[in-house]
Amino acid sequence: MNKAALKRMTRRTEFYIFLVLVIMCILIQIISGGQLFEGTKIVDILRAMVVDGMFAMCCLVVMISGGFDLSFPAISALAYSLSTTICLNNGWCETNPLMGFVLAIVIGWVLGMLNGWIIANFKLNTMIVTLGTQTFFTGLSMGLLELKEITSTLPMSFRVLGESYLFEVYNAQGLRSTMTTMFLFFVALCIVTSFILNRTMFGRALYAIGGNEVSAERAGYSVKKVKFILYSAVGAVSGFIGMVRVCMARQSIPKALVGKEMTIIPAVILGGASIFGGEGSVFGTVCAVGIITVVSNSMLLIGIDSYWQDFFNGLVILIGVTVSAVQAMRQKH
């Protein structure tokens, strides 16, 4: 690697995030007496990254465009709760889960369209709009529709898909961990997101709008159209992710994702996405989700109470916001 390439690499936030992840894993491995790098622990951490990592991809593309979406957990919860209820009431998905996923994607897409239509047409603050729709979607799920928890009566095909795995590992005590098949969905979404951001006009439009919306409009990008498509797509993907979670958890609970945005947003900010838009990458986001997941899954190993996780998330937000602000100031000068 030549000096110019090395210099470019060390200027990127992702390089330092990856470095922090590696150093942190080594320290936890030492402090825990070698427990972190056990096969079962690694599989458990990767498994725990699936849903959060997929949500982080949704959050990433929105933040790159200069927006904030607080409603994606509510969209996901309403989509999977409603689709699971419909499938259960009609006797669908006992042998094939496809209809459940299709329903969740369509419901999420419709809810995302509402976000996109309001934001694109009225040019309102995205955080305020999605905070309002988040409350509306949650109220719709729990109040108007009165969706119930579904556990033991969950359609059999959802259970079968959730229990399927790529491989299994055992630790020295004989405890078994399985790498869920759903991990492939996470990998696929990361690849697709990276391709869209780096290889398509839509991805370039997101970066341009996040960098400067007025300049993007003058450059020929239809800001209104891009935002509408963005939030609609995020809604559809959130519905899909919700069904992935239902299969993995083998239960459909309308309130299960309340507050999930407070874990995902810090991860995306920590991964290098700017709170002002125009910055962010899939690699940095995955590394940041890895950091938060490793910490939350390793606290007991190193003798720290799990309640400290909220402290850690708050610290991540402060660090991420500070770094974003410093980067923005440097760009202006």
XYZ file of C-alpha atoms in Angstrom:
333
model
C 0.000 0.000 0.000
C 1.502 3.357 -1.018
C 1.643 6.422 1.225
C -1.203 8.210 -0.568
C -3.574 5.262 -0.114
C -2.540 4.884 3.527
C -3.149 8.579 4.137
C -6.622 8.390 2.562
C -7.463 5.347 4.666
C -6.378 6.945 7.936
C -8.478 10.031 7.200
C -11.655 7.970 7.116
C -13.746 7.541 10.273
C -14.364 3.888 9.389
C -10.674 3.053 9.850
C -10.701 4.222 13.455
C -14.054 2.573 14.188
C -12.674 -0.745 12.957
C -9.527 -0.182 15.015
C -11.623 0.479 18.134
C -13.636 -2.706 17.495
C -10.491 -4.825 17.201
C -8.826 -3.317 20.295
C -12.026 -3.603 22.331
C -12.459 -7.273 21.410
C -8.862 -8.009 22.412
C -9.292 -6.234 25.779
C -12.578 -8.032 26.545
C -10.950 -11.332 25.568
C -8.140 -10.694 28.063
C -10.383 -9.408 30.880
C -12.925 -12.236 30.475
C -10.255 -14.907 30.585
C -10.577 -15.935 26.960
C -14.370 -16.294 26.799
C -15.165 -13.773 24.048
C -13.479 -15.660 21.212
C -15.254 -18.926 21.962
C -17.169 -20.185 18.941
C -20.537 -20.020 20.698
C -19.976 -16.430 21.844
C -18.941 -15.264 18.372
C -22.011 -16.894 16.835
C -24.264 -15.324 19.503
C -22.827 -11.862 18.779
C -23.231 -12.231 15.008
C -26.761 -13.509 15.537
C -27.558 -10.499 17.755
C -26.312 -8.154 15.022
C -28.847 -9.341 12.421
C -31.903 -7.232 13.265
C -30.024 -4.205 14.616
C -27.638 -4.279 11.661
C -30.482 -4.361 9.148
C -32.249 -1.483 10.880
C -28.940 0.408 10.854
C -28.872 0.179 7.040
C -32.277 1.900 6.929
C -31.135 4.571 9.351
C -27.874 5.070 7.445
C -29.449 5.955 4.092
C -31.820 8.406 5.780
C -28.993 10.128 7.668
C -26.869 10.356 4.525
C -29.757 12.278 2.924
C -29.643 14.739 5.831
C -32.703 13.365 7.631
C -33.582 11.562 10.855
C -36.114 8.731 10.980
C -37.490 7.909 14.418
C -40.463 5.946 13.100
C -38.847 2.853 11.562
C -39.304 0.679 14.696
C -42.991 1.671 14.885
C -43.448 0.957 11.167
C -41.771 -2.416 11.587
C -43.851 -3.320 14.652
C -47.155 -2.358 13.037
C -46.249 -4.157 9.798
C -45.231 -7.454 11.402
C -48.013 -7.416 14.009
C -50.719 -6.767 11.426
C -49.358 -9.203 8.831
C -48.890 -11.956 11.437
C -52.426 -11.404 12.735
C -53.865 -11.545 9.199
C -51.956 -14.740 8.422
C -53.072 -16.350 11.688
C -56.740 -15.400 11.279
C -56.864 -16.708 7.707
C -54.851 -19.859 8.272
C -52.043 -18.706 5.990
C -48.312 -19.346 6.316
C -48.581 -22.736 8.018
C -46.330 -24.250 5.356
C -44.883 -21.197 3.580
C -43.946 -17.859 5.205
C -43.881 -15.922 1.925
C -47.318 -14.314 2.296
C -46.411 -12.976 5.747
C -43.290 -11.297 4.387
C -45.142 -9.868 1.380
C -47.877 -8.408 3.605
C -45.324 -6.876 5.981
C -43.388 -5.307 3.107
C -46.541 -3.831 1.553
C -47.802 -2.475 4.895
C -44.384 -0.998 5.675
C -44.209 0.517 2.193
C -47.599 2.239 2.634
C -46.597 3.613 6.050
C -43.254 4.768 4.662
C -45.065 6.513 1.823
C -46.920 8.597 4.406
C -43.595 9.722 5.871
C -42.202 10.430 2.411
C -45.257 12.350 1.250
C -45.310 14.639 4.297
C -41.550 15.265 4.282
C -41.248 15.745 0.507
C -44.288 17.956 0.012
C -44.227 20.138 3.114
C -40.445 20.273 3.653
C -40.850 19.799 7.401
C -38.151 18.756 9.844
C -37.718 15.004 9.413
C -37.178 14.354 13.111
C -40.430 16.095 14.068
C -42.417 14.387 11.294
C -41.170 10.885 12.103
C -41.612 11.474 15.832
C -45.250 12.296 15.101
C -45.789 9.324 12.793
C -44.012 7.053 15.269
C -46.586 7.965 17.915
C -49.402 7.656 15.377
C -48.321 4.190 14.187
C -47.890 2.938 17.748
C -51.317 4.280 18.703
C -52.817 2.695 15.589
C -51.329 -0.661 16.517
C -52.178 -0.659 20.211
C -55.338 1.471 20.205
C -57.418 1.334 17.045
C -56.416 -2.136 15.817
C -55.796 -3.585 19.315
C -53.213 -6.023 17.966
C -52.397 -8.781 20.451
C -49.241 -10.664 21.296
C -48.851 -13.869 19.297
C -46.544 -16.484 20.772
C -47.652 -20.123 20.991
C -50.057 -19.763 18.038
C -47.472 -18.298 15.654
C -47.784 -19.872 12.173
C -45.576 -22.953 11.910
C -43.634 -21.777 8.837
C -42.408 -18.716 10.777
C -41.093 -20.996 13.531
C -39.414 -23.325 11.053
C -37.691 -20.450 9.250
C -36.601 -18.883 12.547
C -35.145 -22.172 13.790
C -33.272 -22.923 10.549
C -29.526 -22.406 10.719
C -26.389 -22.424 8.582
C -24.197 -24.282 11.088
C -23.909 -25.026 14.797
C -21.066 -24.798 17.305
C -20.501 -26.087 20.845
C -18.382 -24.708 23.668
C -16.314 -26.632 26.219
C -19.359 -27.074 28.476
C -21.404 -28.562 25.637
C -23.643 -25.516 25.159
C -24.894 -25.162 21.576
C -25.238 -22.034 19.435
C -26.578 -21.878 15.883
C -25.904 -19.364 13.142
C -29.375 -18.389 11.992
C -30.220 -18.494 8.300
C -31.459 -14.905 8.748
C -27.810 -13.813 8.819
C -27.843 -14.164 5.033
C -30.562 -11.479 4.839
C -28.335 -9.139 6.852
C -25.353 -9.745 4.557
C -27.526 -9.306 1.471
C -28.995 -6.019 2.711
C -25.510 -4.660 3.477
C -24.342 -5.550 -0.049
C -27.422 -4.026 -1.680
C -27.165 -0.852 0.435
C -23.469 -0.465 -0.395
C -24.181 -0.978 -4.100
C -26.989 1.606 -4.103
C -24.904 4.195 -2.254
C -21.738 3.765 -4.309
C -22.847 2.583 -7.739
C -26.201 4.200 -8.542
C -27.556 7.634 -9.358
C -29.983 7.303 -6.458
C -27.087 6.831 -4.039
C -25.264 9.835 -5.439
C -28.487 11.809 -5.089
C -28.696 10.890 -1.389
C -25.157 12.120 -0.742
C -25.780 15.273 -2.784
C -29.028 16.116 -0.983
C -27.418 15.464 2.386
C -24.450 17.656 1.498
C -26.488 20.604 0.257
C -30.122 20.288 -0.751
C -30.205 23.532 -2.737
C -27.081 22.627 -4.708
C -28.477 19.152 -5.376
C -31.656 20.688 -6.767
C -29.625 22.980 -9.011
C -27.551 20.011 -10.176
C -30.694 18.387 -11.526
C -31.688 16.029 -8.742
C -35.407 15.891 -7.914
C -35.176 16.276 -4.128
C -38.905 15.770 -3.685
C -38.932 12.525 -5.667
C -35.792 11.144 -4.037
C -37.097 11.751 -0.523
C -40.448 10.170 -1.311
C -38.792 7.048 -2.750
C -36.308 6.940 0.156
C -38.840 6.948 2.977
C -41.166 4.573 1.090
C -38.303 2.109 0.604
C -37.208 2.408 4.233
C -40.767 1.621 5.300
C -40.899 -1.479 3.072
C -37.531 -2.742 4.303
C -38.560 -2.064 7.930
C -41.602 -4.291 7.395
C -39.359 -7.039 6.039
C -36.961 -6.689 8.987
C -39.910 -6.934 11.357
C -40.842 -10.327 9.922
C -37.227 -11.452 10.234
C -37.404 -10.568 13.909
C -40.726 -12.404 14.350
C -39.203 -15.571 12.890
C -36.024 -15.317 14.967
C -37.852 -14.546 18.222
C -40.730 -16.920 17.353
C -43.216 -14.380 18.655
C -45.052 -11.251 17.494
C -45.251 -8.561 20.183
C -46.493 -5.092 19.107
C -44.418 -3.264 21.742
C -41.213 -5.252 21.242
C -39.392 -2.544 19.276
C -40.277 0.468 21.441
C -37.122 2.546 21.914
C -35.100 0.539 19.377
C -34.146 3.771 17.578
C -32.127 4.805 20.626
C -29.784 1.879 19.977
C -29.650 2.119 16.200
C -29.131 5.874 15.744
C -26.068 6.021 18.060
C -24.540 3.122 16.140
C -24.991 4.855 12.787
C -23.560 8.122 14.141
C -20.635 6.274 15.702
C -20.054 4.565 12.355
C -19.269 7.858 10.662
C -22.635 9.137 9.462
C -22.859 12.892 9.897
C -25.838 14.369 11.723
C -25.779 17.073 9.028
C -25.988 14.586 6.144
C -23.750 13.743 3.202
C -21.471 11.337 5.101
C -21.626 7.671 6.040
C -20.740 4.165 4.852
C -21.954 0.600 5.225
C -18.604 -0.650 6.540
C -18.401 1.982 9.271
C -22.004 1.329 10.296
C -21.475 -2.447 10.516
C -18.342 -1.916 12.645
C -20.245 0.432 14.969
C -23.141 -2.032 15.325
C -20.488 -4.636 16.112
C -19.042 -2.445 18.878
C -22.412 -1.877 20.538
C -23.397 -5.543 20.183
C -20.101 -6.813 21.566
C -20.341 -4.482 24.551
C -23.978 -5.343 25.321
C -23.263 -9.079 25.003
C -20.015 -9.027 26.969
C -20.840 -6.957 30.048
C -21.532 -9.989 32.228
C -18.320 -11.624 30.993
C -16.248 -8.743 32.367
C -18.338 -8.264 35.510
C -20.211 -5.080 34.572
C -23.940 -4.649 35.258
C -26.066 -4.593 32.087
C -27.695 -1.322 33.217
C -24.498 0.400 32.127
C -25.575 -0.203 28.519
C -27.743 2.955 28.619
C -24.747 4.921 29.869
C -22.659 3.547 27.011
C -25.308 4.399 24.389
C -25.590 7.944 25.731
C -21.818 8.310 25.630
C -21.777 7.059 22.036
C -24.369 9.677 21.044
C -22.317 12.474 22.604
C -19.083 11.283 20.978
C -20.766 10.789 17.606
C -22.453 14.192 17.634
C -19.195 15.868 18.668
C -17.222 14.139 15.908
C -19.886 15.057 13.326
C -19.854 18.687 14.443
C -16.045 18.870 14.306
C -15.995 17.323 10.827
C -18.624 19.793 9.606
C -16.606 22.739 10.975
C -13.450 21.491 9.255
C -15.270 21.197 5.923
C -16.510 24.771 6.192
C -12.992 26.021 6.771
